[in-house]
Coordinates of C-alpha atoms and ligand atoms in Angstrom, one line a residue:
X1 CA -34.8 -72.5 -46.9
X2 CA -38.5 -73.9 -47.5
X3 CA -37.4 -76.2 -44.4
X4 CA -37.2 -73.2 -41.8
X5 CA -39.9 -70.7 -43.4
X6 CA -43.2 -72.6 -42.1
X7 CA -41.6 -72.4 -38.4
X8 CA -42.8 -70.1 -36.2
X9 CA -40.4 -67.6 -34.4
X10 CA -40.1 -69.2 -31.0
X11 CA -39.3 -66.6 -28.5
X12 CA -38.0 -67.0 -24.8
X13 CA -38.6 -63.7 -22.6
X14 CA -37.2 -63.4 -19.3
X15 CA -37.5 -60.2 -17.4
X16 CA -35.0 -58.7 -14.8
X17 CA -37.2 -60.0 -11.6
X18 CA -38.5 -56.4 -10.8
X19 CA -42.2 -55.5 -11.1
X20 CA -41.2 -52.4 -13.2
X21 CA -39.3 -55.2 -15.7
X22 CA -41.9 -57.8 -15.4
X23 CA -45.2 -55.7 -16.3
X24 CA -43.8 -54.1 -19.8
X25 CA -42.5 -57.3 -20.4
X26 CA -45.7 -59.3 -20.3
X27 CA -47.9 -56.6 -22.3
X28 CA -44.6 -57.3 -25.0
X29 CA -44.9 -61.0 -24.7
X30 CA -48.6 -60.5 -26.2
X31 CA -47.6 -58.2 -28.3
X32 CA -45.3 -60.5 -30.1
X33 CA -47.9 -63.2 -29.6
X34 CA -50.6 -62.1 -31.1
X35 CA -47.9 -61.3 -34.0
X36 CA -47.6 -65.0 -34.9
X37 CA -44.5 -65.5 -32.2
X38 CA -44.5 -69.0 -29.8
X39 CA -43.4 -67.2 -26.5
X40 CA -41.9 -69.2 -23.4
X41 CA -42.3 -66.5 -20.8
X42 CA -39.7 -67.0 -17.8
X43 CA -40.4 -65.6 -14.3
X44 CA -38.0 -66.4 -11.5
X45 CA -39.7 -68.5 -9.0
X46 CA -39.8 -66.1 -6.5
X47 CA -41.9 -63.4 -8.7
X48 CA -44.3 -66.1 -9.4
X49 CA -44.8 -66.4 -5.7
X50 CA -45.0 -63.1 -4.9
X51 CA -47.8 -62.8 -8.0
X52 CA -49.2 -66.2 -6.0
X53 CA -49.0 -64.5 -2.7
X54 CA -50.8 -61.3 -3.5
X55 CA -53.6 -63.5 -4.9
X56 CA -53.7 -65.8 -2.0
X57 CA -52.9 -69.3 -4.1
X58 CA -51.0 -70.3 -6.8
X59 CA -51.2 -68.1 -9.6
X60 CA -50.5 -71.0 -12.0
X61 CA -50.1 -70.1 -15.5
X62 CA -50.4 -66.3 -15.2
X63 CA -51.1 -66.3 -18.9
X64 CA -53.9 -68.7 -18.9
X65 CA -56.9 -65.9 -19.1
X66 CA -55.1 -64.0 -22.0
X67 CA -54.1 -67.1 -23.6
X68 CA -58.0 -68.1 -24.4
X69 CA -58.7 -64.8 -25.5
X70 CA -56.4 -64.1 -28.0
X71 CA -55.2 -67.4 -29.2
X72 CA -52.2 -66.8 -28.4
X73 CA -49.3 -69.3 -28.4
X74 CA -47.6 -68.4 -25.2
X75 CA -45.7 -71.0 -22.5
X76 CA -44.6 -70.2 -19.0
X77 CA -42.4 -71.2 -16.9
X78 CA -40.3 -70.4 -13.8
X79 CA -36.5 -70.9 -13.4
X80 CA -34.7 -70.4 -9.9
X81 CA -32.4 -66.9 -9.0
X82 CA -30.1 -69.1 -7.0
X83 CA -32.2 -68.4 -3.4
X84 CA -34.8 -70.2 -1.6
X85 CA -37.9 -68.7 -1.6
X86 CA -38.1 -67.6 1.9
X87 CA -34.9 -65.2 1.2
X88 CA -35.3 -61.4 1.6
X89 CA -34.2 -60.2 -1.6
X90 CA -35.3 -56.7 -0.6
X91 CA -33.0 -56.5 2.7
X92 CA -30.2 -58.6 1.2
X93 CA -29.9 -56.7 -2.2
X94 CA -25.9 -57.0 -3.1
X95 CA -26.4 -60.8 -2.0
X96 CA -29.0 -61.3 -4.6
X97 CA -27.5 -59.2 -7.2
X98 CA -24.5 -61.3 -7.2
X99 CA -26.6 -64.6 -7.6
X100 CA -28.7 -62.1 -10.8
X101 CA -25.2 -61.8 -12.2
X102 CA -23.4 -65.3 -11.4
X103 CA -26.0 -67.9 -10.6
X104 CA -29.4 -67.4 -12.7
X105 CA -27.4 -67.8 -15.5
X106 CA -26.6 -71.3 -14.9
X107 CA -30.6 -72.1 -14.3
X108 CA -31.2 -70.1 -17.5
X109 CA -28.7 -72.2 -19.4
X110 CA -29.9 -75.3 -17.8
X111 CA -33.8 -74.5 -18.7
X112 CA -33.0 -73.7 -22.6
X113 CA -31.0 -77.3 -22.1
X114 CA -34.0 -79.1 -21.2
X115 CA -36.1 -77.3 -23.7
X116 CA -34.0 -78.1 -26.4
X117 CA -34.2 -81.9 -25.1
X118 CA -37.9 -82.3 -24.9
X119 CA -38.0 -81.1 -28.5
X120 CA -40.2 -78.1 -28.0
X121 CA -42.3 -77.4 -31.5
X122 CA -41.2 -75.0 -32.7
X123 CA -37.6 -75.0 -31.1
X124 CA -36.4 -71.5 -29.6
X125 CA -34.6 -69.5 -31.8
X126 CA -34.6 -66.4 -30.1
X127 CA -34.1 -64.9 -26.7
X128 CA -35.5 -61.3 -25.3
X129 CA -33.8 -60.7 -22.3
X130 CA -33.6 -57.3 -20.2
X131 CA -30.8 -54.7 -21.1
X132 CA -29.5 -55.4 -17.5
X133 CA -28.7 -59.0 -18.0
X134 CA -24.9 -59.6 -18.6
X135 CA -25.1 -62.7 -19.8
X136 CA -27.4 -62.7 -23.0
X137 CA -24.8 -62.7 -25.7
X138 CA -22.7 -65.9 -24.0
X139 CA -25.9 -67.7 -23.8
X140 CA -27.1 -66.3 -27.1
X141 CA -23.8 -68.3 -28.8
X142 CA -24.3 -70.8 -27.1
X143 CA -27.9 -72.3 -27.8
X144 CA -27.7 -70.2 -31.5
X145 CA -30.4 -67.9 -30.4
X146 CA -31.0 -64.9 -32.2
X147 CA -29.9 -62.1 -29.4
X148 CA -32.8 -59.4 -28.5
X149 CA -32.2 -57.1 -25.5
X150 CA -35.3 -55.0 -24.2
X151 CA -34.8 -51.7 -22.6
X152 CA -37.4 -50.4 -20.3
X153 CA -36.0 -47.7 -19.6
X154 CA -36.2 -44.0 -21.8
X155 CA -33.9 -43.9 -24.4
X156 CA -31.5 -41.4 -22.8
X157 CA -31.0 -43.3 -19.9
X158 CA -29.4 -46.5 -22.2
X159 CA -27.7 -44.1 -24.1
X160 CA -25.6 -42.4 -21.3
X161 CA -24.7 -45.8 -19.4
X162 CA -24.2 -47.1 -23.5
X163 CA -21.5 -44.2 -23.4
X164 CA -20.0 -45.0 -20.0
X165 CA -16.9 -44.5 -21.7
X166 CA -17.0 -41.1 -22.4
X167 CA -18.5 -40.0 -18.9
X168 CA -15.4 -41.9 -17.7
X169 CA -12.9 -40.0 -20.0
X170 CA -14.1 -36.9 -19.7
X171 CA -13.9 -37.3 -15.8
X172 CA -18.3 -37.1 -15.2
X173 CA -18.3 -40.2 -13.8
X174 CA -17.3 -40.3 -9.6
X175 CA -17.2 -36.9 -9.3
X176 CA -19.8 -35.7 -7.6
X177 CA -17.7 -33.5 -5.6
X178 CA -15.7 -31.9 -8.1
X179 CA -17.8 -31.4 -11.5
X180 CA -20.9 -29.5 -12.1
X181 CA -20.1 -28.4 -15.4
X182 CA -22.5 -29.6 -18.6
X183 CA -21.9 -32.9 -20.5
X184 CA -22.7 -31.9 -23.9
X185 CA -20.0 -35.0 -25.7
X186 CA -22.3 -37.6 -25.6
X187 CA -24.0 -38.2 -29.0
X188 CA -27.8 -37.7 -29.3
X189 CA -27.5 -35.6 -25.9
X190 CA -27.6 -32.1 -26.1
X191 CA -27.1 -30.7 -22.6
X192 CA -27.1 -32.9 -19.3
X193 CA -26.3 -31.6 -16.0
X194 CA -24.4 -34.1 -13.7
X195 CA -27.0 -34.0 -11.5
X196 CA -29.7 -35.5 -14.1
X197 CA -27.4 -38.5 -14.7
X198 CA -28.3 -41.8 -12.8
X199 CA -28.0 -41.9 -9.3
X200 CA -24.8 -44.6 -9.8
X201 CA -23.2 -42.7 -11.8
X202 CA -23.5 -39.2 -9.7
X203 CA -21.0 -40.5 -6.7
X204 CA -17.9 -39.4 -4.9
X205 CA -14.4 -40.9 -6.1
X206 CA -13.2 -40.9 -2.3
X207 CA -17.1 -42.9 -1.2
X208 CA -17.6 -44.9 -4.0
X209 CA -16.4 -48.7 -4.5
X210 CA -17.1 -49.7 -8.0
X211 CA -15.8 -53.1 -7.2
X212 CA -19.7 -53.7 -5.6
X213 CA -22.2 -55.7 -7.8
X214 CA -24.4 -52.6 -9.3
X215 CA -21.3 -51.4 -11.3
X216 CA -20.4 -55.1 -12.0
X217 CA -23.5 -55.5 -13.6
X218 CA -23.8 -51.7 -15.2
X219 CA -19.9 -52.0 -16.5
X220 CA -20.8 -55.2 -18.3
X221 CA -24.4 -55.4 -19.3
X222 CA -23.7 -52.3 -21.4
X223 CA -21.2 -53.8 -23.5
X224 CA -22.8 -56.9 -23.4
X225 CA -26.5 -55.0 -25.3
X226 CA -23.6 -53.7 -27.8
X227 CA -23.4 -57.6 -29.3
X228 CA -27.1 -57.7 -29.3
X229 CA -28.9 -58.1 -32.7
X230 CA -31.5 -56.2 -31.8
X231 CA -32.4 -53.4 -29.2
X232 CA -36.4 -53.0 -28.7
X233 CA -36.9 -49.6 -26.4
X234 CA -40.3 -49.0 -24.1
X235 CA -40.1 -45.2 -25.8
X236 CA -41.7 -43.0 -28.6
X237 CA -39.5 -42.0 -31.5
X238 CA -40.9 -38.6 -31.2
X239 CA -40.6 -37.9 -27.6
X240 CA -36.6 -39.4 -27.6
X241 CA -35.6 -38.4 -31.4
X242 CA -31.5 -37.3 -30.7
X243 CA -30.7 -40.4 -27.8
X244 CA -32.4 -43.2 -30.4
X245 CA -30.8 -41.5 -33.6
X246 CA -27.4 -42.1 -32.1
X247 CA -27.9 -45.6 -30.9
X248 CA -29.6 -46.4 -34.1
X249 CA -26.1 -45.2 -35.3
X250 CA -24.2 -48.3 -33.7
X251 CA -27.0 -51.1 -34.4
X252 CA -31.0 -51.9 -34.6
X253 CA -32.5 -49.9 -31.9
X254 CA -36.5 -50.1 -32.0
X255 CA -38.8 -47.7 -30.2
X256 CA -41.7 -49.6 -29.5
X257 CA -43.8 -47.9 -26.6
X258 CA -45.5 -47.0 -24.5
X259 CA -45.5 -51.4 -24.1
X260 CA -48.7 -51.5 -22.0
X261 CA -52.4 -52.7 -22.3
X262 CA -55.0 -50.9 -20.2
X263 CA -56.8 -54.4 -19.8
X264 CA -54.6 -56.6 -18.9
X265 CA -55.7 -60.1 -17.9
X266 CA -52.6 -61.1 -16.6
X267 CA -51.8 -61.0 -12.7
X268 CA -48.4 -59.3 -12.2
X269 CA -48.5 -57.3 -9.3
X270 CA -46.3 -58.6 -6.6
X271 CA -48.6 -57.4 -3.2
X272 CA -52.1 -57.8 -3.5
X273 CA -53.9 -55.4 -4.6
X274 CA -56.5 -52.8 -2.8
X275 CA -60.1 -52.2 -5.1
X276 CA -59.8 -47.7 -4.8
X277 CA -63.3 -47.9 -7.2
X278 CA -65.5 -47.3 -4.1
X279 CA -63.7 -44.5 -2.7
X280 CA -63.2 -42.4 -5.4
X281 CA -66.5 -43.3 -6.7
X282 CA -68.6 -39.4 -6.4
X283 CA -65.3 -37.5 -6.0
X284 CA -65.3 -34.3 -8.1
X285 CA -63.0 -35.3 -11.6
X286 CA -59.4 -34.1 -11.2
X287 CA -59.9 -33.8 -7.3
X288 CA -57.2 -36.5 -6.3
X289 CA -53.9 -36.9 -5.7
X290 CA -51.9 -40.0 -6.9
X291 CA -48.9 -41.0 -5.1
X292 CA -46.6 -43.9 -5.3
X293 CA -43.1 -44.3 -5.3
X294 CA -43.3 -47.7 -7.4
X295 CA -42.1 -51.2 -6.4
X296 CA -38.1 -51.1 -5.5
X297 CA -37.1 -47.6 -4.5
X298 CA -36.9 -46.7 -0.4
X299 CA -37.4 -43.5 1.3
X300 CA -36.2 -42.4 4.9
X301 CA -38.9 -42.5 7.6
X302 CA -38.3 -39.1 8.2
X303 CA -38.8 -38.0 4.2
X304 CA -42.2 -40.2 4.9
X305 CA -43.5 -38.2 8.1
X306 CA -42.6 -35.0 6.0
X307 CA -44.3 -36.4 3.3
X308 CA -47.5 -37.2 5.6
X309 CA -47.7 -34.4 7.1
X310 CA -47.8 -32.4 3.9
X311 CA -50.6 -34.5 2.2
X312 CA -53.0 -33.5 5.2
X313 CA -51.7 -29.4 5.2
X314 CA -52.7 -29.7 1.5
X315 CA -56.1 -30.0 2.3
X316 CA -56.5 -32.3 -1.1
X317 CA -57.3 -35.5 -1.0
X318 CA -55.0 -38.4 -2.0
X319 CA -54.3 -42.3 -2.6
X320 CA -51.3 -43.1 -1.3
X321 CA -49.5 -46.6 -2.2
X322 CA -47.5 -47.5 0.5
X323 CA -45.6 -50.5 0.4
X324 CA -45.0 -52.7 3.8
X325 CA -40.9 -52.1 2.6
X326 CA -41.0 -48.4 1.4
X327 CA -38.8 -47.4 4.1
X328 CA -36.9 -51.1 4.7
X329 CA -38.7 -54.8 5.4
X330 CA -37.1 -54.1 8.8
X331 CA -39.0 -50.8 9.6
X332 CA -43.0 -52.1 9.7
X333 CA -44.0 -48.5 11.6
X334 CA -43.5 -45.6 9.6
X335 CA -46.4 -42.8 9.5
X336 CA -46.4 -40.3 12.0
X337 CA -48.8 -41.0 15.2
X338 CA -52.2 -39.8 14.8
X339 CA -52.3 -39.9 11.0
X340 CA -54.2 -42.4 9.7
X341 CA -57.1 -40.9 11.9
X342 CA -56.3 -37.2 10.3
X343 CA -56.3 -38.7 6.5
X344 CA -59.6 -40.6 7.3
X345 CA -62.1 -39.4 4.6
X346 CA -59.7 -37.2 2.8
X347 CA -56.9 -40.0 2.4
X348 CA -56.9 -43.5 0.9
X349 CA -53.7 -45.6 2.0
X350 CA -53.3 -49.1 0.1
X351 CA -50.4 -51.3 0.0
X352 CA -50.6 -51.5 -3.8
X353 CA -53.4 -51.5 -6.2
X354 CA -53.9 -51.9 -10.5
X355 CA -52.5 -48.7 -11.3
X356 CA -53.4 -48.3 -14.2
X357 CA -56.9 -48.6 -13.3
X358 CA -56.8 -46.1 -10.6
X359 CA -55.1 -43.3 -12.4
X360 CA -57.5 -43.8 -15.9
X361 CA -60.2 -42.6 -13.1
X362 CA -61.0 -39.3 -14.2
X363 CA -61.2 -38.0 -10.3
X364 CA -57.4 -38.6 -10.0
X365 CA -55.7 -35.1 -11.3
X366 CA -52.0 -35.1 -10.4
X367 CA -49.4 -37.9 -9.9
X368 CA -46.9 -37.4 -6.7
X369 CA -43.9 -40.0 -7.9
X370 CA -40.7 -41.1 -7.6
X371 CA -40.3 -40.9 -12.0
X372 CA -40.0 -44.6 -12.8
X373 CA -39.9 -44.7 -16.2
X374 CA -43.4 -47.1 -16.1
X375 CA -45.6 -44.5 -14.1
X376 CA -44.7 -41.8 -15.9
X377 CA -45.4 -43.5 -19.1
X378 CA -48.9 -44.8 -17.2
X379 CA -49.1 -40.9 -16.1
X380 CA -49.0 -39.2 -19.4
X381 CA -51.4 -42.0 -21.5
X382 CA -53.8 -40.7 -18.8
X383 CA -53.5 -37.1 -19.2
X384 CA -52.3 -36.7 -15.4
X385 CA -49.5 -34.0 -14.5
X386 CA -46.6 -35.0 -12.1
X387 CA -45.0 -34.1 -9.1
X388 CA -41.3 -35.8 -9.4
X389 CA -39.5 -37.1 -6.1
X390 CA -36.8 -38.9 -7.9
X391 CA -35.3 -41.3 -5.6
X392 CA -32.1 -43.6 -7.3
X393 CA -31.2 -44.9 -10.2
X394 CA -32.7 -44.0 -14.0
X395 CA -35.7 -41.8 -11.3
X396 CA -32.9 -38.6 -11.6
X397 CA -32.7 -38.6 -15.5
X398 CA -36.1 -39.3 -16.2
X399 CA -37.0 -36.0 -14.2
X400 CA -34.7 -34.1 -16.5
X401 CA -37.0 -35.3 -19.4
X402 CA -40.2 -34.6 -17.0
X403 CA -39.4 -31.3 -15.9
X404 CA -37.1 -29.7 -18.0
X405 CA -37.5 -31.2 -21.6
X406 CA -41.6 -31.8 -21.7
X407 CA -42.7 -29.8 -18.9
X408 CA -45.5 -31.5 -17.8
X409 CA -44.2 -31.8 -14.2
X410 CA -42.6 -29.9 -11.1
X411 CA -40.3 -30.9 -8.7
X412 CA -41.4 -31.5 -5.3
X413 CA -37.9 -30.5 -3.9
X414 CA -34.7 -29.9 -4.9
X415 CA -32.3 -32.0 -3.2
X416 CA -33.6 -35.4 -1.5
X417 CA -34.4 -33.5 1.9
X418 CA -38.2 -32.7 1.6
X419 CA -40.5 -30.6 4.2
X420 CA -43.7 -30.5 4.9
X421 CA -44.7 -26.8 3.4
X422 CA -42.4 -27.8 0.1
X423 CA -45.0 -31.0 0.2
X424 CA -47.7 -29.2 0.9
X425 CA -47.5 -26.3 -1.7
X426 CA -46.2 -27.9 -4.7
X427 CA -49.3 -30.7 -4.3
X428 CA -51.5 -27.3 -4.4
X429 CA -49.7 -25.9 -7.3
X430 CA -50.0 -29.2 -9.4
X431 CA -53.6 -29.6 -8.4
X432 CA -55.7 -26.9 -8.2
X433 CA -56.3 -24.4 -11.3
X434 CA -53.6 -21.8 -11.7
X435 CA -50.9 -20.9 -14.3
X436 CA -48.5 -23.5 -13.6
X437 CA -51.3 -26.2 -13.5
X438 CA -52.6 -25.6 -16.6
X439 CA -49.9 -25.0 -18.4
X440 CA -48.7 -28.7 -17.1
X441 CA -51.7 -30.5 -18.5
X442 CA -51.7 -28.3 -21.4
X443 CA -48.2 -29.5 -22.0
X444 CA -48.9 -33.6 -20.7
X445 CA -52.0 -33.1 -23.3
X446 CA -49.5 -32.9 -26.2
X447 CA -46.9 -35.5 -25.0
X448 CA -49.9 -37.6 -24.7
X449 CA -50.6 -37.1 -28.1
X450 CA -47.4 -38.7 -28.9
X451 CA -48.2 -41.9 -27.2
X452 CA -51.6 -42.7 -28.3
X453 CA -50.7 -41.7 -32.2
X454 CA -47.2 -44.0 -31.8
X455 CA -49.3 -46.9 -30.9
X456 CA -52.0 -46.4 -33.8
X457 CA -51.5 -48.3 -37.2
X458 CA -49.5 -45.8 -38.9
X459 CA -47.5 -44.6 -35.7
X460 CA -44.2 -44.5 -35.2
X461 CA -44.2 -47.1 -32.5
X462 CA -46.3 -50.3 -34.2
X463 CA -44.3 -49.3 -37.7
X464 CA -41.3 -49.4 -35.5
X465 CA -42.7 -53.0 -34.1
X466 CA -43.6 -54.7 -37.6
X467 CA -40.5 -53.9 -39.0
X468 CA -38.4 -55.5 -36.0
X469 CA -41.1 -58.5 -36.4
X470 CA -40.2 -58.7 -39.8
X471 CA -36.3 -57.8 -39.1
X472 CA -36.0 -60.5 -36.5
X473 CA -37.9 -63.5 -38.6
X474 CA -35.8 -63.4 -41.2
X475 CA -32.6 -63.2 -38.7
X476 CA -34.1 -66.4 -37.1
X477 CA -34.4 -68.1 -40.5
X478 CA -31.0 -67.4 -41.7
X479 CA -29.5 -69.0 -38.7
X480 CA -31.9 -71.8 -38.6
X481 CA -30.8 -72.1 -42.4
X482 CA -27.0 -71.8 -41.2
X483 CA -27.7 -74.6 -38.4
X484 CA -29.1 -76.9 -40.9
X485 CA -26.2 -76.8 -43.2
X486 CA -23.5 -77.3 -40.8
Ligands
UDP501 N1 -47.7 -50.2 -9.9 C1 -48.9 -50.9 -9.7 N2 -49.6 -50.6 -8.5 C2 -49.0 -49.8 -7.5 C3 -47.8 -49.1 -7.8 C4 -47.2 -49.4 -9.0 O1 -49.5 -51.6 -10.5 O2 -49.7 -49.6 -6.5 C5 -47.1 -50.5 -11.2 C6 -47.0 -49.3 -12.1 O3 -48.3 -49.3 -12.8 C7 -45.8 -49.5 -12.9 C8 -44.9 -50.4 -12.0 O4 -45.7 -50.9 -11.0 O5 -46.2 -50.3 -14.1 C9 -43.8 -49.6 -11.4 O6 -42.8 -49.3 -12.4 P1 -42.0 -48.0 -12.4 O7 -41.1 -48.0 -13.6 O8 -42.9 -46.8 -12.4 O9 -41.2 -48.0 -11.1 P2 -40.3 -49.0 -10.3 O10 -41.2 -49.9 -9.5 O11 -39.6 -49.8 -11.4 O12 -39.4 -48.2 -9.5

């Protein structure tokens, strides 16, 4: 025993490679860091060239800055997906899902291989791989790794795809024709609609074909998190209390959030990013509207020019974060003629920017987004009421929670279809002073309450945190122990 106790825990990370993945899993990384853990972070090659790219050179070690100023003991490294670097992951997104699922593993395996070789000091002992990874429990028994899945997604969201099974039996799942009654079977979930599950599970029997990679990957990275040793969530105990009581029925689930530091030194955005300081500098506070639909999801050109044309009936003003892809990397032209000339003054359009640091600005007052779990984390820590556009995926669900559990947003539409006066008026209602507008930020006012005390020293979230710390060494030394004696 007195062998293994001096050792640090020696942690390898490796995020799905996804900017909404990669950023809560760098602010976790030094976290655990500046918690006495060694930390190999992992980025595919092709994130670190985006990061590179959107800083015009080589990004090098990304952790270099935060590494001086905390002391902390963290390594990085990149590992190939399987594609060249010139591939369009974006356009070809089955393609590259099937090398996520079949051939990163095999460059993961290789990489804790060679690390193992060199004799790293202290060896790994533990991996922290996203929930969406199939593979972390074969290469978990394989290297002797102590298994630790990270969710970064809300807690309901794991917890209905962790009960796939029931959906399935109970005939929810592909039948988006034929069911619209409540799901109230699935443990820790009161009442859910159909139409607030994710957007893979809400599908036709006759158009669906589960045989594609996405329901590959959800079928078995779901079981696989059920032979994890420990689940670490990017949610508050008090916000999620029902979905994390029943998972923390079936094994060590940890609610750890909101995972994000406000300064962070490390460069993860993947475009490069546009300085909004200027133009908002002198704008009344609350005057602005913030709108982004993240990094991954698409929206039709025509939901776009509906979208546009809204923002300038309005009459507020706006940011707008418009990525070159946001309708496909094939469609470069997408706002409607003449508009960039009508937003001038009132509208700001950037590629990407620190978000973070443009919605902490006091003169931002509402958030127009598609609900990815991140912003509307990022959303509520800054007090900022929402305006949901949920596009695919966990965006659906995470509305539910926005609008109908915690009320501290609106919808912008009620089906996908969106026109200009829907646009147009619900901006007004989120923005300027009214009943529903301050009831919102009355509402976001208390949520946010619930982040910032999680994340103080007696909060739910960094009790949650010191326990798994503690949870989690001693796992590491018992199987260092059992290695040893073998
Ligand atoms: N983000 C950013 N700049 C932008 C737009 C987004 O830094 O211009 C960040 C945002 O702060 C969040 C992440 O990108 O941390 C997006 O994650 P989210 O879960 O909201 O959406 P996803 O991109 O995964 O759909």
């Amino acid at each position: 025993m007195e062998k293994t106790k001096s050792r640090k825990p020696h942690a390898m990370m490796i995020p799905y490679p996804l900017q909404g993945h990669v950023i809560p899993f760098v602010h976790l990384a030094i976290k655990l860091a500046s918690h006495g853990f060694t930390i190999t972070f992992v980025n595919t090659e092709s994130i670190h060239h985006h990061i590179s790219t959107a800083r015009q050179g080589d990004a090098g070690d990304i952790f270099s800055a935060a590494r001086s100023s905390g002391q902390l003991d963290i390594r990085y490294t990149t590992v190939s997906d399987g594609f060249p670097l010139g591939f369009d992951r974006s356009l070809n997104h089955d393609q590259f899902f099937e090398g996520i699922l079949h051939v990163f593993p095999a460059h993961v395996d290789d990489l804790i291989a060679k690390i193992s070789r060199r004799g790293d000091d202290p060896p790994v002992t533990c991996l922290i791989a996203d929930t969406f990874y199939v593979w972390s429990s074969m290469i978990c028994d394989k290297h002797d790794l102590v298994n630790v899945s990270f969710w970064t997604e809300p807690a309901l969201v794991l917890n209905l795809y962790y009960h796939l099974d029931l959906l399935i039996s109970n005939g929810h799942f592909k039948s988006l024709d034929n069911r619209e009654d409540v799901i109230d079977y699935v443990p820790g979930v009161e009442a859910i609609d159909p139409k607030d599950l994710m957007s893979y599970l809400q599908v036709s029997d006759k158009d669906v074909d589960t045989n594609t990679v996405v329901y590959r990957i959800i079928f078995k990275a779901f079981k696989d998190v059920k032979r994890a040793d420990f689940v670490l969530c990017n949610t508050i105990q008090e916000l999620e209390p029902d979905s994390l009581s029943a998972l923390q029925a079936k094994q060590p689930v940890y609610a750890i959030g909101p995972v994000f530091s406000t300064q962070s030194v490390v460069p993860t955005s993947l475009w490069a990013e546009s300085d909004c300081t200027e133009w908002l500098t002198g704008k009344p506070a609350g005057s602005v509207l913030y709108v982004s639909f993240g990094s991954y999801a698409h929206v039709g050109k025509k939901e776009i020019v509906e979208i546009a044309h809204g923002l300038l009936l309005s009459g507020l003003s706006f940011i707008w974060v418009l990525r070159p892809d946001i309708v496909g990397s094939d469609v470069p032209d997408f706002l409607p003629a003449g508009f960039v000339d009508q937003a001038q003054g009132r509208g700001l359009l950037v590629q990407w920017c620190s978000q973070m640091a443009v919605i902490s600005n006091p003169v931002i007052g509402g958030f127009l987004t598609h609900c990815g779990w991140n912003s509307i984390l990022e959303s509520v820590w800054s007090g900022l009421p929402l305006l949901c556009y949920p596009l695919l995926t966990d965006q659906f669900t995470n509305r539910k929670l926005v609008v109908d559990d915690w009320r501290i947003g609106i919808n912008l539409c009620e089906k996908k279809t969106v026109t200009r006066e829907q646009v147009s008026a619900n901006v007004r209602k989120l923005m300027m002073n009214g009943e529903t507008s301050s009831e919102l930020r009355n509402n976001v006012g208390k949520v946010k309450r619930h982040l910032k005390d999680a994340v103080t020293a007696v909060g739910s979230s960094e009790t949650n945190f010191n326990s798994f710390v503690g949870e989690v060494r001693d796992k590491i030394e018992t199987k260092l122990c059992n290695i040893i004696s073998r």
